[in-house]
PDB file of N, CA and C in Angstrom:
ATOM      1  N   UNK Z   1       7.658   4.616  -1.531  1.00 88.00           N
ATOM      2  CA  UNK Z   1       8.231   3.798  -0.481  1.00 88.00           C
ATOM      3  C   UNK Z   1       7.554   4.168   0.830  1.00 88.00           C
ATOM      4  N   UNK Z   2       7.146   3.162   1.592  1.00 87.00           N
ATOM      5  CA  UNK Z   2       6.505   3.414   2.876  1.00 87.00           C
ATOM      6  C   UNK Z   2       6.852   2.292   3.844  1.00 87.00           C
ATOM      7  N   UNK Z   3       6.717   2.598   5.109  1.00 86.00           N
ATOM      8  CA  UNK Z   3       6.874   1.603   6.160  1.00 86.00           C
ATOM      9  C   UNK Z   3       5.512   1.437   6.811  1.00 86.00           C
ATOM     10  N   UNK Z   4       4.935   0.233   6.770  1.00 86.00           N
ATOM     11  CA  UNK Z   4       3.619   0.061   7.375  1.00 86.00           C
ATOM     12  C   UNK Z   4       3.695   0.205   8.894  1.00 86.00           C
ATOM     13  N   UNK Z   5       2.564   0.555   9.517  1.00 84.00           N
ATOM     14  CA  UNK Z   5       2.557   0.627  10.977  1.00 84.00           C
ATOM     15  C   UNK Z   5       2.651  -0.779  11.571  1.00 84.00           C
ATOM     16  N   UNK Z   6       2.775  -0.857  12.874  1.00 86.00           N
ATOM     17  CA  UNK Z   6       2.818  -2.160  13.549  1.00 86.00           C
ATOM     18  C   UNK Z   6       1.462  -2.844  13.374  1.00 86.00           C
ATOM     19  N   UNK Z   7       1.471  -3.971  12.695  1.00 89.00           N
ATOM     20  CA  UNK Z   7       0.252  -4.723  12.393  1.00 89.00           C
ATOM     21  C   UNK Z   7       0.333  -6.061  13.114  1.00 89.00           C
ATOM     22  N   UNK Z   8      -0.799  -6.524  13.638  1.00 90.00           N
ATOM     23  CA  UNK Z   8      -0.846  -7.815  14.325  1.00 90.00           C
ATOM     24  C   UNK Z   8      -1.108  -8.913  13.289  1.00 90.00           C
ATOM     25  N   UNK Z   9      -0.059  -9.337  12.611  1.00 88.00           N
ATOM     26  CA  UNK Z   9      -0.181 -10.350  11.561  1.00 88.00           C
ATOM     27  C   UNK Z   9      -0.673 -11.680  12.130  1.00 88.00           C
ATOM     28  N   UNK Z  10      -0.364 -11.979  13.388  1.00 90.00           N
ATOM     29  CA  UNK Z  10      -0.795 -13.236  14.010  1.00 90.00           C
ATOM     30  C   UNK Z  10      -2.309 -13.306  14.183  1.00 90.00           C
ATOM     31  N   UNK Z  11      -2.973 -12.159  14.199  1.00 88.00           N
ATOM     32  CA  UNK Z  11      -4.434 -12.116  14.329  1.00 88.00           C
ATOM     33  C   UNK Z  11      -5.107 -11.829  12.989  1.00 88.00           C
ATOM     34  N   UNK Z  12      -4.414 -12.059  11.885  1.00 90.00           N
ATOM     35  CA  UNK Z  12      -4.999 -11.873  10.563  1.00 90.00           C
ATOM     36  C   UNK Z  12      -4.840 -10.481   9.992  1.00 90.00           C
ATOM     37  N   UNK Z  13      -4.025  -9.649  10.615  1.00 90.00           N
ATOM     38  CA  UNK Z  13      -3.822  -8.298  10.115  1.00 90.00           C
ATOM     39  C   UNK Z  13      -3.026  -8.288   8.818  1.00 90.00           C
ATOM     40  N   UNK Z  14      -3.246  -7.257   8.029  1.00 93.00           N
ATOM     41  CA  UNK Z  14      -2.500  -7.099   6.777  1.00 93.00           C
ATOM     42  C   UNK Z  14      -2.627  -5.668   6.281  1.00 93.00           C
ATOM     43  N   UNK Z  15      -1.809  -5.332   5.288  1.00 93.00           N
ATOM     44  CA  UNK Z  15      -1.952  -4.061   4.583  1.00 93.00           C
ATOM     45  C   UNK Z  15      -2.133  -4.364   3.106  1.00 93.00           C
ATOM     46  N   UNK Z  16      -2.763  -3.443   2.407  1.00 94.00           N
ATOM     47  CA  UNK Z  16      -2.900  -3.572   0.956  1.00 94.00           C
ATOM     48  C   UNK Z  16      -2.943  -2.182   0.333  1.00 94.00           C
ATOM     49  N   UNK Z  17      -2.505  -2.122  -0.910  1.00 94.00           N
ATOM     50  CA  UNK Z  17      -2.623  -0.908  -1.721  1.00 94.00           C
ATOM     51  C   UNK Z  17      -3.427  -1.298  -2.952  1.00 94.00           C
ATOM     52  N   UNK Z  18      -4.532  -0.586  -3.167  1.00 94.00           N
ATOM     53  CA  UNK Z  18      -5.416  -0.853  -4.299  1.00 94.00           C
ATOM     54  C   UNK Z  18      -5.491   0.401  -5.153  1.00 94.00           C
ATOM     55  N   UNK Z  19      -5.454   0.226  -6.474  1.00 94.00           N
ATOM     56  CA  UNK Z  19      -5.535   1.373  -7.382  1.00 94.00           C
ATOM     57  C   UNK Z  19      -6.891   1.394  -8.080  1.00 94.00           C
ATOM     58  N   UNK Z  20      -7.338   2.609  -8.372  1.00 93.00           N
ATOM     59  CA  UNK Z  20      -8.637   2.830  -8.997  1.00 93.00           C
ATOM     60  C   UNK Z  20      -8.477   3.774 -10.178  1.00 93.00           C
ATOM     61  N   UNK Z  21      -9.357   3.608 -11.181  1.00 91.00           N
ATOM     62  CA  UNK Z  21      -9.316   4.510 -12.331  1.00 91.00           C
ATOM     63  C   UNK Z  21     -10.035   5.814 -11.987  1.00 91.00           C
ATOM     64  N   UNK Z  22     -10.133   6.721 -12.942  1.00 90.00           N
ATOM     65  CA  UNK Z  22     -10.708   8.043 -12.681  1.00 90.00           C
ATOM     66  C   UNK Z  22     -12.202   7.990 -12.365  1.00 90.00           C
ATOM     67  N   UNK Z  23     -12.865   6.863 -12.679  1.00 92.00           N
ATOM     68  CA  UNK Z  23     -14.280   6.701 -12.343  1.00 92.00           C
ATOM     69  C   UNK Z  23     -14.484   5.997 -11.006  1.00 92.00           C
ATOM     70  N   UNK Z  24     -13.391   5.614 -10.350  1.00 90.00           N
ATOM     71  CA  UNK Z  24     -13.496   4.968  -9.051  1.00 90.00           C
ATOM     72  C   UNK Z  24     -13.574   3.453  -9.089  1.00 90.00           C
ATOM     73  N   UNK Z  25     -13.372   2.859 -10.259  1.00 91.00           N
ATOM     74  CA  UNK Z  25     -13.394   1.404 -10.392  1.00 91.00           C
ATOM     75  C   UNK Z  25     -11.985   0.839 -10.254  1.00 91.00           C
ATOM     76  N   UNK Z  26     -11.904  -0.448  -9.882  1.00 88.00           N
ATOM     77  CA  UNK Z  26     -10.597  -1.100  -9.842  1.00 88.00           C
ATOM     78  C   UNK Z  26      -9.897  -0.869 -11.160  1.00 88.00           C
ATOM     79  N   UNK Z  27      -8.640  -0.511 -11.079  1.00 77.00           N
ATOM     80  CA  UNK Z  27      -7.922  -0.049 -12.255  1.00 77.00           C
ATOM     81  C   UNK Z  27      -7.681  -1.143 -13.296  1.00 77.00           C
ATOM     82  N   UNK Z  28      -7.143  -2.271 -12.902  1.00 72.00           N
ATOM     83  CA  UNK Z  28      -6.765  -3.334 -13.845  1.00 72.00           C
ATOM     84  C   UNK Z  28      -6.834  -4.673 -13.130  1.00 72.00           C
ATOM     85  N   UNK Z  29      -6.468  -5.746 -13.864  1.00 76.00           N
ATOM     86  CA  UNK Z  29      -6.421  -7.069 -13.236  1.00 76.00           C
ATOM     87  C   UNK Z  29      -5.418  -7.097 -12.090  1.00 76.00           C
ATOM     88  N   UNK Z  30      -4.275  -6.491 -12.278  1.00 84.00           N
ATOM     89  CA  UNK Z  30      -3.223  -6.437 -11.243  1.00 84.00           C
ATOM     90  C   UNK Z  30      -3.277  -5.059 -10.590  1.00 84.00           C
ATOM     91  N   UNK Z  31      -4.446  -4.739 -10.010  1.00 90.00           N
ATOM     92  CA  UNK Z  31      -4.699  -3.399  -9.481  1.00 90.00           C
ATOM     93  C   UNK Z  31      -4.332  -3.242  -8.016  1.00 90.00           C
ATOM     94  N   UNK Z  32      -3.816  -4.301  -7.390  1.00 94.00           N
ATOM     95  CA  UNK Z  32      -3.535  -4.219  -5.952  1.00 94.00           C
ATOM     96  C   UNK Z  32      -2.320  -5.059  -5.587  1.00 94.00           C
ATOM     97  N   UNK Z  33      -1.786  -4.767  -4.411  1.00 96.00           N
ATOM     98  CA  UNK Z  33      -0.682  -5.540  -3.847  1.00 96.00           C
ATOM     99  C   UNK Z  33      -0.861  -5.514  -2.328  1.00 96.00           C
ATOM    100  N   UNK Z  34      -0.423  -6.568  -1.667  1.00 96.00           N
ATOM    101  CA  UNK Z  34      -0.541  -6.626  -0.207  1.00 96.00           C
ATOM    102  C   UNK Z  34       0.734  -7.188   0.400  1.00 96.00           C
ATOM    103  N   UNK Z  35       0.791  -7.171   1.730  1.00 95.00           N
ATOM    104  CA  UNK Z  35       1.979  -7.676   2.422  1.00 95.00           C
ATOM    105  C   UNK Z  35       2.238  -9.150   2.133  1.00 95.00           C
ATOM    106  N   UNK Z  36       1.214  -9.904   1.762  1.00 95.00           N
ATOM    107  CA  UNK Z  36       1.419 -11.334   1.513  1.00 95.00           C
ATOM    108  C   UNK Z  36       2.165 -11.602   0.213  1.00 95.00           C
ATOM    109  N   UNK Z  37       2.208 -10.636  -0.691  1.00 96.00           N
ATOM    110  CA  UNK Z  37       2.906 -10.846  -1.961  1.00 96.00           C
ATOM    111  C   UNK Z  37       4.040  -9.860  -2.219  1.00 96.00           C
ATOM    112  N   UNK Z  38       4.084  -8.758  -1.474  1.00 97.00           N
ATOM    113  CA  UNK Z  38       5.111  -7.731  -1.696  1.00 97.00           C
ATOM    114  C   UNK Z  38       6.448  -8.156  -1.100  1.00 97.00           C
ATOM    115  N   UNK Z  39       7.507  -7.708  -1.735  1.00 97.00           N
ATOM    116  CA  UNK Z  39       8.868  -7.971  -1.262  1.00 97.00           C
ATOM    117  C   UNK Z  39       9.369  -6.740  -0.511  1.00 97.00           C
ATOM    118  N   UNK Z  40       9.743  -6.901   0.772  1.00 96.00           N
ATOM    119  CA  UNK Z  40      10.216  -5.736   1.525  1.00 96.00           C
ATOM    120  C   UNK Z  40      11.639  -5.342   1.151  1.00 96.00           C
ATOM    121  N   UNK Z  41      11.960  -4.087   1.393  1.00 95.00           N
ATOM    122  CA  UNK Z  41      13.336  -3.604   1.281  1.00 95.00           C
ATOM    123  C   UNK Z  41      14.113  -4.106   2.502  1.00 95.00           C
ATOM    124  N   UNK Z  42      15.441  -4.082   2.469  1.00 96.00           N
ATOM    125  CA  UNK Z  42      16.232  -4.553   3.615  1.00 96.00           C
ATOM    126  C   UNK Z  42      15.883  -3.868   4.944  1.00 96.00           C
ATOM    127  N   UNK Z  43      15.421  -2.606   4.893  1.00 94.00           N
ATOM    128  CA  UNK Z  43      15.094  -1.890   6.133  1.00 94.00           C
ATOM    129  C   UNK Z  43      13.662  -2.121   6.614  1.00 94.00           C
ATOM    130  N   UNK Z  44      12.899  -2.987   5.921  1.00 91.00           N
ATOM    131  CA  UNK Z  44      11.525  -3.280   6.318  1.00 91.00           C
ATOM    132  C   UNK Z  44      10.485  -2.414   5.641  1.00 91.00           C
ATOM    133  N   UNK Z  45      10.909  -1.404   4.904  1.00 91.00           N
ATOM    134  CA  UNK Z  45       9.969  -0.580   4.147  1.00 91.00           C
ATOM    135  C   UNK Z  45       9.607  -1.321   2.853  1.00 91.00           C
ATOM    136  N   UNK Z  46       8.634  -0.782   2.136  1.00 93.00           N
ATOM    137  CA  UNK Z  46       8.214  -1.368   0.860  1.00 93.00           C
ATOM    138  C   UNK Z  46       8.234  -0.282  -0.202  1.00 93.00           C
ATOM    139  N   UNK Z  47       8.810  -0.580  -1.356  1.00 94.00           N
ATOM    140  CA  UNK Z  47       8.755   0.313  -2.506  1.00 94.00           C
ATOM    141  C   UNK Z  47       7.767  -0.296  -3.484  1.00 94.00           C
ATOM    142  N   UNK Z  48       6.676   0.408  -3.726  1.00 95.00           N
ATOM    143  CA  UNK Z  48       5.660  -0.046  -4.664  1.00 95.00           C
ATOM    144  C   UNK Z  48       5.891   0.702  -5.967  1.00 95.00           C
ATOM    145  N   UNK Z  49       5.918  -0.035  -7.058  1.00 94.00           N
ATOM    146  CA  UNK Z  49       6.146   0.567  -8.378  1.00 94.00           C
ATOM    147  C   UNK Z  49       4.862   0.482  -9.189  1.00 94.00           C
ATOM    148  N   UNK Z  50       4.621   1.510  -9.965  1.00 93.00           N
ATOM    149  CA  UNK Z  50       3.433   1.565 -10.802  1.00 93.00           C
ATOM    150  C   UNK Z  50       3.849   1.530 -12.265  1.00 93.00           C
ATOM    151  N   UNK Z  51       3.253   0.590 -13.016  1.00 92.00           N
ATOM    152  CA  UNK Z  51       3.527   0.432 -14.449  1.00 92.00           C
ATOM    153  C   UNK Z  51       5.011   0.243 -14.724  1.00 92.00           C
ATOM    154  N   UNK Z  52       5.606  -0.670 -14.011  1.00 93.00           N
ATOM    155  CA  UNK Z  52       7.023  -0.994 -14.178  1.00 93.00           C
ATOM    156  C   UNK Z  52       7.163  -2.509 -14.329  1.00 93.00           C
ATOM    157  N   UNK Z  53       6.691  -3.061 -15.465  1.00 92.00           N
ATOM    158  CA  UNK Z  53       6.708  -4.512 -15.659  1.00 92.00           C
ATOM    159  C   UNK Z  53       8.087  -5.109 -15.408  1.00 92.00           C
ATOM    160  N   UNK Z  54       8.104  -6.230 -14.719  1.00 93.00           N
ATOM    161  CA  UNK Z  54       9.347  -6.919 -14.427  1.00 93.00           C
ATOM    162  C   UNK Z  54      10.032  -6.439 -13.164  1.00 93.00           C
ATOM    163  N   UNK Z  55       9.543  -5.335 -12.596  1.00 94.00           N
ATOM    164  CA  UNK Z  55      10.125  -4.818 -11.351  1.00 94.00           C
ATOM    165  C   UNK Z  55       9.388  -5.415 -10.157  1.00 94.00           C
ATOM    166  N   UNK Z  56      10.086  -5.539  -9.026  1.00 95.00           N
ATOM    167  CA  UNK Z  56       9.395  -6.038  -7.831  1.00 95.00           C
ATOM    168  C   UNK Z  56       8.279  -5.092  -7.409  1.00 95.00           C
ATOM    169  N   UNK Z  57       7.221  -5.649  -6.861  1.00 96.00           N
ATOM    170  CA  UNK Z  57       6.107  -4.880  -6.298  1.00 96.00           C
ATOM    171  C   UNK Z  57       5.452  -3.957  -7.322  1.00 96.00           C
ATOM    172  N   UNK Z  58       5.292  -4.438  -8.537  1.00 95.00           N
ATOM    173  CA  UNK Z  58       4.671  -3.648  -9.599  1.00 95.00           C
ATOM    174  C   UNK Z  58       3.151  -3.750  -9.529  1.00 95.00           C
ATOM    175  N   UNK Z  59       2.484  -2.624  -9.712  1.00 94.00           N
ATOM    176  CA  UNK Z  59       1.031  -2.561  -9.806  1.00 94.00           C
ATOM    177  C   UNK Z  59       0.709  -1.882 -11.131  1.00 94.00           C
ATOM    178  N   UNK Z  60      -0.173  -2.508 -11.920  1.00 91.00           N
ATOM    179  CA  UNK Z  60      -0.565  -1.939 -13.212  1.00 91.00           C
ATOM    180  C   UNK Z  60      -1.668  -0.909 -12.997  1.00 91.00           C
ATOM    181  N   UNK Z  61      -1.528   0.259 -13.626  1.00 91.00           N
ATOM    182  CA  UNK Z  61      -2.514   1.326 -13.456  1.00 91.00           C
ATOM    183  C   UNK Z  61      -2.813   2.009 -14.786  1.00 91.00           C
ATOM    184  N   UNK Z  62      -4.017   2.603 -14.892  1.00 90.00           N
ATOM    185  CA  UNK Z  62      -4.289   3.476 -16.031  1.00 90.00           C
ATOM    186  C   UNK Z  62      -3.761   4.869 -15.699  1.00 90.00           C
ATOM    187  N   UNK Z  63      -3.991   5.804 -16.589  1.00 90.00           N
ATOM    188  CA  UNK Z  63      -3.628   7.188 -16.318  1.00 90.00           C
ATOM    189  C   UNK Z  63      -4.872   8.037 -16.554  1.00 90.00           C
ATOM    190  N   UNK Z  64      -5.340   8.764 -15.594  1.00 90.00           N
ATOM    191  CA  UNK Z  64      -4.851   8.913 -14.226  1.00 90.00           C
ATOM    192  C   UNK Z  64      -5.370   7.781 -13.338  1.00 90.00           C
ATOM    193  N   UNK Z  65      -4.847   7.726 -12.113  1.00 91.00           N
ATOM    194  CA  UNK Z  65      -5.313   6.737 -11.149  1.00 91.00           C
ATOM    195  C   UNK Z  65      -5.181   7.294  -9.738  1.00 91.00           C
ATOM    196  N   UNK Z  66      -5.866   6.646  -8.810  1.00 90.00           N
ATOM    197  CA  UNK Z  66      -5.685   6.936  -7.390  1.00 90.00           C
ATOM    198  C   UNK Z  66      -5.298   5.637  -6.708  1.00 90.00           C
ATOM    199  N   UNK Z  67      -4.592   5.752  -5.598  1.00 90.00           N
ATOM    200  CA  UNK Z  67      -4.172   4.573  -4.836  1.00 90.00           C
ATOM    201  C   UNK Z  67      -4.623   4.743  -3.395  1.00 90.00           C
ATOM    202  N   UNK Z  68      -5.039   3.642  -2.785  1.00 88.00           N
ATOM    203  CA  UNK Z  68      -5.525   3.664  -1.413  1.00 88.00           C
ATOM    204  C   UNK Z  68      -4.787   2.617  -0.593  1.00 88.00           C
ATOM    205  N   UNK Z  69      -4.185   3.036   0.508  1.00 87.00           N
ATOM    206  CA  UNK Z  69      -3.525   2.128   1.445  1.00 87.00           C
ATOM    207  C   UNK Z  69      -4.519   1.765   2.529  1.00 87.00           C
ATOM    208  N   UNK Z  70      -4.719   0.463   2.730  1.00 89.00           N
ATOM    209  CA  UNK Z  70      -5.570  -0.026   3.814  1.00 89.00           C
ATOM    210  C   UNK Z  70      -4.700  -0.794   4.797  1.00 89.00           C
ATOM    211  N   UNK Z  71      -4.978  -0.615   6.069  1.00 86.00           N
ATOM    212  CA  UNK Z  71      -4.258  -1.320   7.127  1.00 86.00           C
ATOM    213  C   UNK Z  71      -5.297  -1.957   8.041  1.00 86.00           C
ATOM    214  N   UNK Z  72      -5.204  -3.272   8.227  1.00 89.00           N
ATOM    215  CA  UNK Z  72      -6.153  -4.010   9.050  1.00 89.00           C
ATOM    216  C   UNK Z  72      -5.456  -4.618  10.262  1.00 89.00           C
ATOM    217  N   UNK Z  73      -6.094  -4.527  11.405  1.00 86.00           N
ATOM    218  CA  UNK Z  73      -5.659  -5.084  12.687  1.00 86.00           C
ATOM    219  C   UNK Z  73      -4.308  -4.513  13.128  1.00 86.00           C
ATOM    220  N   UNK Z  74      -4.280  -3.204  13.366  1.00 79.00           N
ATOM    221  CA  UNK Z  74      -3.047  -2.646  13.940  1.00 79.00           C
ATOM    222  C   UNK Z  74      -2.848  -3.204  15.344  1.00 79.00           C
ATOM    223  N   UNK Z  75      -1.628  -3.139  15.832  1.00 84.00           N
ATOM    224  CA  UNK Z  75      -1.327  -3.672  17.176  1.00 84.00           C
ATOM    225  C   UNK Z  75      -2.118  -2.950  18.259  1.00 84.00           C
ATOM    226  N   UNK Z  76      -2.411  -1.663  18.055  1.00 84.00           N
ATOM    227  CA  UNK Z  76      -3.242  -0.928  19.011  1.00 84.00           C
ATOM    228  C   UNK Z  76      -3.826   0.305  18.326  1.00 84.00           C
ATOM    229  N   UNK Z  77      -4.885   0.830  18.913  1.00 83.00           N
ATOM    230  CA  UNK Z  77      -5.499   2.050  18.391  1.00 83.00           C
ATOM    231  C   UNK Z  77      -4.502   3.208  18.445  1.00 83.00           C
ATOM    232  N   UNK Z  78      -3.736   3.281  19.526  1.00 86.00           N
ATOM    233  CA  UNK Z  78      -2.772   4.368  19.686  1.00 86.00           C
ATOM    234  C   UNK Z  78      -1.710   4.333  18.588  1.00 86.00           C
ATOM    235  N   UNK Z  79      -1.218   3.141  18.280  1.00 80.00           N
ATOM    236  CA  UNK Z  79      -0.215   2.999  17.214  1.00 80.00           C
ATOM    237  C   UNK Z  79      -0.804   3.438  15.880  1.00 80.00           C
ATOM    238  N   UNK Z  80      -2.036   3.018  15.607  1.00 78.00           N
ATOM    239  CA  UNK Z  80      -2.687   3.385  14.344  1.00 78.00           C
ATOM    240  C   UNK Z  80      -2.873   4.895  14.245  1.00 78.00           C
ATOM    241  N   UNK Z  81      -3.328   5.526  15.319  1.00 79.00           N
ATOM    242  CA  UNK Z  81      -3.550   6.972  15.289  1.00 79.00           C
ATOM    243  C   UNK Z  81      -2.236   7.731  15.141  1.00 79.00           C
ATOM    244  N   UNK Z  82      -1.197   7.288  15.820  1.00 80.00           N
ATOM    245  CA  UNK Z  82       0.117   7.938  15.704  1.00 80.00           C
ATOM    246  C   UNK Z  82       0.628   7.833  14.261  1.00 80.00           C
ATOM    247  N   UNK Z  83       0.447   6.665  13.652  1.00 76.00           N
ATOM    248  CA  UNK Z  83       0.871   6.461  12.265  1.00 76.00           C
ATOM    249  C   UNK Z  83       0.096   7.394  11.336  1.00 76.00           C
ATOM    250  N   UNK Z  84      -1.215   7.450  11.511  1.00 72.00           N
ATOM    251  CA  UNK Z  84      -2.033   8.306  10.651  1.00 72.00           C
ATOM    252  C   UNK Z  84      -1.647   9.770  10.791  1.00 72.00           C
ATOM    253  N   UNK Z  85      -1.394  10.206  11.994  1.00 75.00           N
ATOM    254  CA  UNK Z  85      -1.001  11.607  12.196  1.00 75.00           C
ATOM    255  C   UNK Z  85       0.347  11.914  11.561  1.00 75.00           C
ATOM    256  N   UNK Z  86       1.262  10.972  11.616  1.00 74.00           N
ATOM    257  CA  UNK Z  86       2.598  11.227  11.068  1.00 74.00           C
ATOM    258  C   UNK Z  86       2.644  11.059   9.557  1.00 74.00           C
ATOM    259  N   UNK Z  87       1.759  10.244   9.004  1.00 58.00           N
ATOM    260  CA  UNK Z  87       1.794   9.942   7.575  1.00 58.00           C
ATOM    261  C   UNK Z  87       0.654  10.588   6.799  1.00 58.00           C
ATOM    262  N   UNK Z  88      -0.189  11.364   7.456  1.00 52.00           N
ATOM    263  CA  UNK Z  88      -1.369  11.891   6.775  1.00 52.00           C
ATOM    264  C   UNK Z  88      -1.007  13.066   5.872  1.00 52.00           C
ATOM    265  N   UNK Z  89      -0.613  12.719   4.692  1.00 54.00           N
ATOM    266  CA  UNK Z  89      -0.286  13.707   3.668  1.00 54.00           C
ATOM    267  C   UNK Z  89      -0.433  13.028   2.315  1.00 54.00           C
ATOM    268  N   UNK Z  90      -0.604  13.811   1.303  1.00 53.00           N
ATOM    269  CA  UNK Z  90      -0.636  13.252  -0.044  1.00 53.00           C
ATOM    270  C   UNK Z  90       0.782  12.933  -0.475  1.00 53.00           C
ATOM    271  N   UNK Z  91       0.965  11.786  -1.069  1.00 51.00           N
ATOM    272  CA  UNK Z  91       2.278  11.397  -1.561  1.00 51.00           C
ATOM    273  C   UNK Z  91       2.379  11.725  -3.038  1.00 51.00           C
ATOM    274  N   UNK Z  92       3.477  12.264  -3.430  1.00 47.00           N
ATOM    275  CA  UNK Z  92       3.732  12.555  -4.832  1.00 47.00           C
ATOM    276  C   UNK Z  92       4.278  11.301  -5.491  1.00 47.00           C
ATOM    277  N   UNK Z  93       3.622  10.861  -6.536  1.00 47.00           N
ATOM    278  CA  UNK Z  93       4.081   9.689  -7.276  1.00 47.00           C
ATOM    279  C   UNK Z  93       4.792  10.180  -8.517  1.00 47.00           C
ATOM    280  N   UNK Z  94       6.054   9.789  -8.642  1.00 44.00           N
ATOM    281  CA  UNK Z  94       6.866  10.240  -9.775  1.00 44.00           C
ATOM    282  C   UNK Z  94       6.924   9.182 -10.842  1.00 44.00           C
TER     283      UNK Z  94
END
């Protein structure tokens, strides 16, 4: 579960999460999800599920895999840097 930083959606901004296999290739056909297709939680955060068919925001992955969050067109450089500093840690996927 994560809350994306302030993104300027009116200027074409978006976020995406893409998964890759152990060789660095796109993991599967449904290897990514973005703000245009993800369903937010009531508080504005997003819960992304991996290998949970039928669940909202599911992404299919092999085992092992890596995931990369991309954020395009943040509202400002300062907002982006503050977000990166506060969120820059490895997330444990259960």
